CSV table of C-alpha atoms and ligand atoms in Angstrom, one decimal:
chain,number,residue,atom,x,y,z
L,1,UNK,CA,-2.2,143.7,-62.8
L,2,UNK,CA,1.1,145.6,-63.0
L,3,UNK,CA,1.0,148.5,-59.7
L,4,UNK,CA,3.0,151.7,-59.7
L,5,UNK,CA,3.6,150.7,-56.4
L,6,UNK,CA,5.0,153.8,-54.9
L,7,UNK,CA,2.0,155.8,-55.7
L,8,UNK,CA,-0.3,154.5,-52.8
L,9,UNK,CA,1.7,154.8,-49.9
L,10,UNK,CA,1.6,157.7,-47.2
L,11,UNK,CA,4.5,159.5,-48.8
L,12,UNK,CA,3.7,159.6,-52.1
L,13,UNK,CA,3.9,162.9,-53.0
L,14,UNK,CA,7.6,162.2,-52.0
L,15,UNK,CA,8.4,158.9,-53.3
L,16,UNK,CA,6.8,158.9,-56.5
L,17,UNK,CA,8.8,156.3,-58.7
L,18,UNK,CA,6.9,156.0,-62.3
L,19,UNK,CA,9.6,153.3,-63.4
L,20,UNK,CA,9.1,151.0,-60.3
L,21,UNK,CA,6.2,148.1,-61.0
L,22,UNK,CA,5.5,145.5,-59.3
L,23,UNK,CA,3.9,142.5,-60.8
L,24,UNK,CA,3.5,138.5,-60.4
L,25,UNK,CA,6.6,136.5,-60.5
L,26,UNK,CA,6.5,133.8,-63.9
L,27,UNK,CA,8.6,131.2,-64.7
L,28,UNK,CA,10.8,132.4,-67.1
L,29,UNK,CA,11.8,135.2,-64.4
L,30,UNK,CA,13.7,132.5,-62.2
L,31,UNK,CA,17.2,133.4,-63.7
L,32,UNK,CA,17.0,136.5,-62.5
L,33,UNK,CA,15.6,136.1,-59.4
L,34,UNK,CA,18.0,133.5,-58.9
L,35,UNK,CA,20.8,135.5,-59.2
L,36,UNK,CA,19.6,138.5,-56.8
L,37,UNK,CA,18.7,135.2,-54.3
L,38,UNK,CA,22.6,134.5,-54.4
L,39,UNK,CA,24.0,137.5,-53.9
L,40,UNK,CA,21.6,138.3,-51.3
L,41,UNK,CA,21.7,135.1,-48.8
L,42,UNK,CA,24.9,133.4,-47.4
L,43,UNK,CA,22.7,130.0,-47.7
L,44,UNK,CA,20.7,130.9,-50.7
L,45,UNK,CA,17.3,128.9,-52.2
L,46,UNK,CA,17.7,127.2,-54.8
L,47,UNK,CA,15.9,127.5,-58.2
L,48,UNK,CA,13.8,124.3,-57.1
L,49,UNK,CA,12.2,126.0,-54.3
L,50,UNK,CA,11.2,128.8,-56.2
L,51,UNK,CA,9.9,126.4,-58.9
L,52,UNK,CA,8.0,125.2,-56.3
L,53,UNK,CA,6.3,128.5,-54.5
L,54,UNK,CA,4.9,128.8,-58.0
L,55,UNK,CA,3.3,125.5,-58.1
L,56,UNK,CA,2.0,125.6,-55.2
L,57,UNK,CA,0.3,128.9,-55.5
L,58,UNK,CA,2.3,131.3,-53.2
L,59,UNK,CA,2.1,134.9,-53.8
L,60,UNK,CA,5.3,135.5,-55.5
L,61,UNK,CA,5.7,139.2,-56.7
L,62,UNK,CA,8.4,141.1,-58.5
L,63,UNK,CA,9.6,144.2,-58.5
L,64,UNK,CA,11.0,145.7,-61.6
L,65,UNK,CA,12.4,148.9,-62.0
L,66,UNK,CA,12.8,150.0,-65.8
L,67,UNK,CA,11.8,146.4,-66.8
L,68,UNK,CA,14.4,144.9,-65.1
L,69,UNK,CA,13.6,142.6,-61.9
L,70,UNK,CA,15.1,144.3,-58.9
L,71,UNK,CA,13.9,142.5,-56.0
L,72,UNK,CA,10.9,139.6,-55.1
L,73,UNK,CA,8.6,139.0,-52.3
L,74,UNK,CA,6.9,135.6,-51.3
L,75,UNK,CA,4.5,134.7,-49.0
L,76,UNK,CA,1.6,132.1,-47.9
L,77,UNK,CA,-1.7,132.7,-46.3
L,78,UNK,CA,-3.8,130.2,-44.1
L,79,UNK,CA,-6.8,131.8,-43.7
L,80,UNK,CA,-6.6,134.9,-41.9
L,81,UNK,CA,-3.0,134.4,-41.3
L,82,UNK,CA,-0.1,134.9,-43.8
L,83,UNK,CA,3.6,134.1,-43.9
L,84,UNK,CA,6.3,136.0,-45.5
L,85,UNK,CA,8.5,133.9,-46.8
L,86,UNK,CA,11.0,135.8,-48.8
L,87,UNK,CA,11.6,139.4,-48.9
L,88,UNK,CA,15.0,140.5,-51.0
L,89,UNK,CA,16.2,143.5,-52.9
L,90,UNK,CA,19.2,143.7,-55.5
L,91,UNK,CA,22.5,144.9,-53.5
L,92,UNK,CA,23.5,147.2,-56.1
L,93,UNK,CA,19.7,148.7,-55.7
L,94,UNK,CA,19.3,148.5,-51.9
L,95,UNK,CA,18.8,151.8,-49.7
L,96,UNK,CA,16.3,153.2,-52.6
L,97,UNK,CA,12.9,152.2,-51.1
L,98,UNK,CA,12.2,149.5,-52.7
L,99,UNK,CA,12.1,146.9,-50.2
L,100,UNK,CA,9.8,149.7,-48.0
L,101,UNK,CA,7.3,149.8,-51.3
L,102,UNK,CA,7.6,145.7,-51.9
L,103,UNK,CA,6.8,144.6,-48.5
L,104,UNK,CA,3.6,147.8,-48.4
L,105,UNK,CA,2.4,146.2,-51.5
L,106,UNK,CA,2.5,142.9,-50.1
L,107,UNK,CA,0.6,144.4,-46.6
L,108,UNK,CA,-2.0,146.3,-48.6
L,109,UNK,CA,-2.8,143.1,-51.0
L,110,UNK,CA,-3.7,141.4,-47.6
L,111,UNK,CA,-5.8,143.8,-45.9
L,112,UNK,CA,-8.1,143.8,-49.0
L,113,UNK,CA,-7.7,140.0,-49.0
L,114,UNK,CA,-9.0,140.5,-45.3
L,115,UNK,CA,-6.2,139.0,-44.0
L,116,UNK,CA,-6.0,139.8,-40.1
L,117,UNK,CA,-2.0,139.5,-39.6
L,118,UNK,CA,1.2,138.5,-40.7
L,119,UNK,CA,4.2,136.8,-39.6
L,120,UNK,CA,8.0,136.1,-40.7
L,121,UNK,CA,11.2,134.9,-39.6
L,122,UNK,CA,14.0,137.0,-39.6
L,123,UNK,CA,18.2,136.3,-38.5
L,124,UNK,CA,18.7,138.5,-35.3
L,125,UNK,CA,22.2,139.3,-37.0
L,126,UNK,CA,20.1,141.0,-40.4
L,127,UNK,CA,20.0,144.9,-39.0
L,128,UNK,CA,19.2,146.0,-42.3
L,129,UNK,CA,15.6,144.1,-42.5
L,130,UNK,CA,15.3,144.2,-38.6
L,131,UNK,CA,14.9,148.3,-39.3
L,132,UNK,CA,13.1,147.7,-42.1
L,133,UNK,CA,10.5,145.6,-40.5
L,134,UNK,CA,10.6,147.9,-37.1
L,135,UNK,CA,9.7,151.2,-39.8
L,136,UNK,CA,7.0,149.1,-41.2
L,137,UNK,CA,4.9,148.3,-37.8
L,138,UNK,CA,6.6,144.6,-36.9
L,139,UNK,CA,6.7,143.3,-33.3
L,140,UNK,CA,8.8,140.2,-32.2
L,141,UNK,CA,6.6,138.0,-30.5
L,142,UNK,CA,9.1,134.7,-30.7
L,143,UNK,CA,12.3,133.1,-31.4
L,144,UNK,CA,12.6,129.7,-33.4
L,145,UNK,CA,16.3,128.6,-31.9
L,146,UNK,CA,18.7,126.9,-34.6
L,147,UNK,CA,15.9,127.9,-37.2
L,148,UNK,CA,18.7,129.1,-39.8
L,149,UNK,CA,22.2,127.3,-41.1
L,150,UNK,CA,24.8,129.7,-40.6
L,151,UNK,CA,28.9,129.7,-41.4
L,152,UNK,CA,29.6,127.5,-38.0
L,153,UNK,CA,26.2,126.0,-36.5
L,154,UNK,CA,22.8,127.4,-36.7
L,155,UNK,CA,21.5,130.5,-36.3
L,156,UNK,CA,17.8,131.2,-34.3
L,157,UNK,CA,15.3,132.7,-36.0
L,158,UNK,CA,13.2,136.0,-34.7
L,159,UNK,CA,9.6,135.6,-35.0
L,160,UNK,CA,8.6,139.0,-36.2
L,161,UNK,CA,4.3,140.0,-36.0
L,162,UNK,CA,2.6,142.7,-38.1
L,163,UNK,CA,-1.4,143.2,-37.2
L,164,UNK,CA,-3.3,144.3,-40.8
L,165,UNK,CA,-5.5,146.5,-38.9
L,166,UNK,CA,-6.2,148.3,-41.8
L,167,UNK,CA,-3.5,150.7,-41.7
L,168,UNK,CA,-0.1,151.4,-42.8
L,169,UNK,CA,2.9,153.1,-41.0
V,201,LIG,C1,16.2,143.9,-46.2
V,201,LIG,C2,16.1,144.4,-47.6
V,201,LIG,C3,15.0,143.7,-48.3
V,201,LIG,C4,15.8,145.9,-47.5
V,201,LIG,O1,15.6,146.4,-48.9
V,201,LIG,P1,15.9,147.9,-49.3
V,201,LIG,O2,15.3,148.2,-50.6
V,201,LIG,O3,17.3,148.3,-49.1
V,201,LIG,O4,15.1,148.7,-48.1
V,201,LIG,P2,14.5,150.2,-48.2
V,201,LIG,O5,15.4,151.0,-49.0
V,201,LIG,O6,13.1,150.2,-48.5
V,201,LIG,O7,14.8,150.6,-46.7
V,201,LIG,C5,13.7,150.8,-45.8
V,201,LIG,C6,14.2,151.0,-44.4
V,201,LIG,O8,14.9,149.8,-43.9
V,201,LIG,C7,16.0,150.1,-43.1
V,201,LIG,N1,17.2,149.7,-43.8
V,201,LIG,C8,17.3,149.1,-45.0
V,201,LIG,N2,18.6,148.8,-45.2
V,201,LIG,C9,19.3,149.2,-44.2
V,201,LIG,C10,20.7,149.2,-43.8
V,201,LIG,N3,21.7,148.6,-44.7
V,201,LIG,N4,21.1,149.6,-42.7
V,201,LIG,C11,20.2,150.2,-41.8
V,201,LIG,N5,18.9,150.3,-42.1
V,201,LIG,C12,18.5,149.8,-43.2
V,201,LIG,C13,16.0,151.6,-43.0
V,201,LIG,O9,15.2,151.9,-41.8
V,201,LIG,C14,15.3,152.0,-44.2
V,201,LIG,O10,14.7,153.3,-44.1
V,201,LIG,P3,15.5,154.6,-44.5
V,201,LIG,O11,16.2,154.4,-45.8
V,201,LIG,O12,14.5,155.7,-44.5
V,201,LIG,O13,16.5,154.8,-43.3
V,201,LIG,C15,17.5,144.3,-48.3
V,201,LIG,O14,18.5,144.8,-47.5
V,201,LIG,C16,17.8,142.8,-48.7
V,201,LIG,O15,17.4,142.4,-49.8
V,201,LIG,N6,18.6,142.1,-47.9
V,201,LIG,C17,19.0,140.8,-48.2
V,201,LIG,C18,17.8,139.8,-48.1
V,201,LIG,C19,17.2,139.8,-46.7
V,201,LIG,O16,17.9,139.8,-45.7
V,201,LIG,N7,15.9,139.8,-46.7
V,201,LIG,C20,15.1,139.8,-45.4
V,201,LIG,C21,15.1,138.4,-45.0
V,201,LIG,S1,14.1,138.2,-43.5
């Protein structure tokens, strides 16, 4: 089911974006996604992995904007647990709310899944989705150290914790 996403969150009255959709990622959209992927990540995923989050049965959502894919999100759940896998908006469309609406989508799909909590990995050097997770109610509760390839060496990882207690920031 496609969502006018923006419609459900607290601000809507102020955020209302009719063109933006969200809808489940298919096949034939890996071209695109691919190329946001690549602009977005100094060590990217390859088309392969995605192939492979849609085998599997991962949640893999897109967000469209006019039709045309502008971002993805991807994540697994465990029983009561879920991990977000992949989170990424278009550069040229970043700063718009889109990532804010993607990830809420994401968070409201699991509270009615009954999902009690969620977790992801972030690099301590991406401010960008730091804020953006710190606006939408995540904690750090770990770090993974030499989780991430980076230019010279490896990077840790930031375990980042957001409860689904049923309500949204
Ligand atoms: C992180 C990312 C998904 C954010 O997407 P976005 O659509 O630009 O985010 P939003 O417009 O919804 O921003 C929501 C909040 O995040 C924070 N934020 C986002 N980008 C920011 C930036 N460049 N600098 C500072 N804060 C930023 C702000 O708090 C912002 O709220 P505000 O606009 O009211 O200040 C996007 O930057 C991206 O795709 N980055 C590359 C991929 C990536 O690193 N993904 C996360 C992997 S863990």
């Amino acid at each position: 089911m496609a969502v006018l996403a923006a419609g459900f969150g607290p601000l809507m009255a102020v955020v209302w974006q009719p063109q933006v959709a969200i809808r489940a990622m298919r096949r034939d959209d890996l071209a695109a996604v691919i190329e946001i992927e690549q602009s977005a990540y100094s060590h990217p995923w390859s088309v392969g992995i995605f192939a492979d989050c849609l085998r599997v049965g991962y949640r893999c959502h897109v967000v469209t904007d006019r039709g045309q894919i502008v971002g993805y999100a991807i994540y697994s759940t465990a029983l009561a647990e879920a991990h977000l896998l992949n989170l990424s908006v278009s550069p040229q469309q970043r700063r718009q709310g889109l990532g804010s609406i993607l990830l809420e989508h994401v968070m409201r799909e699991l509270m009615l899944a009954g999902v009690d909590r969620i977790f992801l990995e972030v690099r301590p050097s991406n401010k960008p989705a730091l804020r953006l997770y710190a606006k939408e109610g995540f904690e750090k509760v770990g770090r993974r150290p030499g989780y991430y390839p980076a230019d010279s060496g490896r990077e840790d990882a930031l375990v980042l914790l957001r409860n689904l207690d049923g309500s949204l920031v």
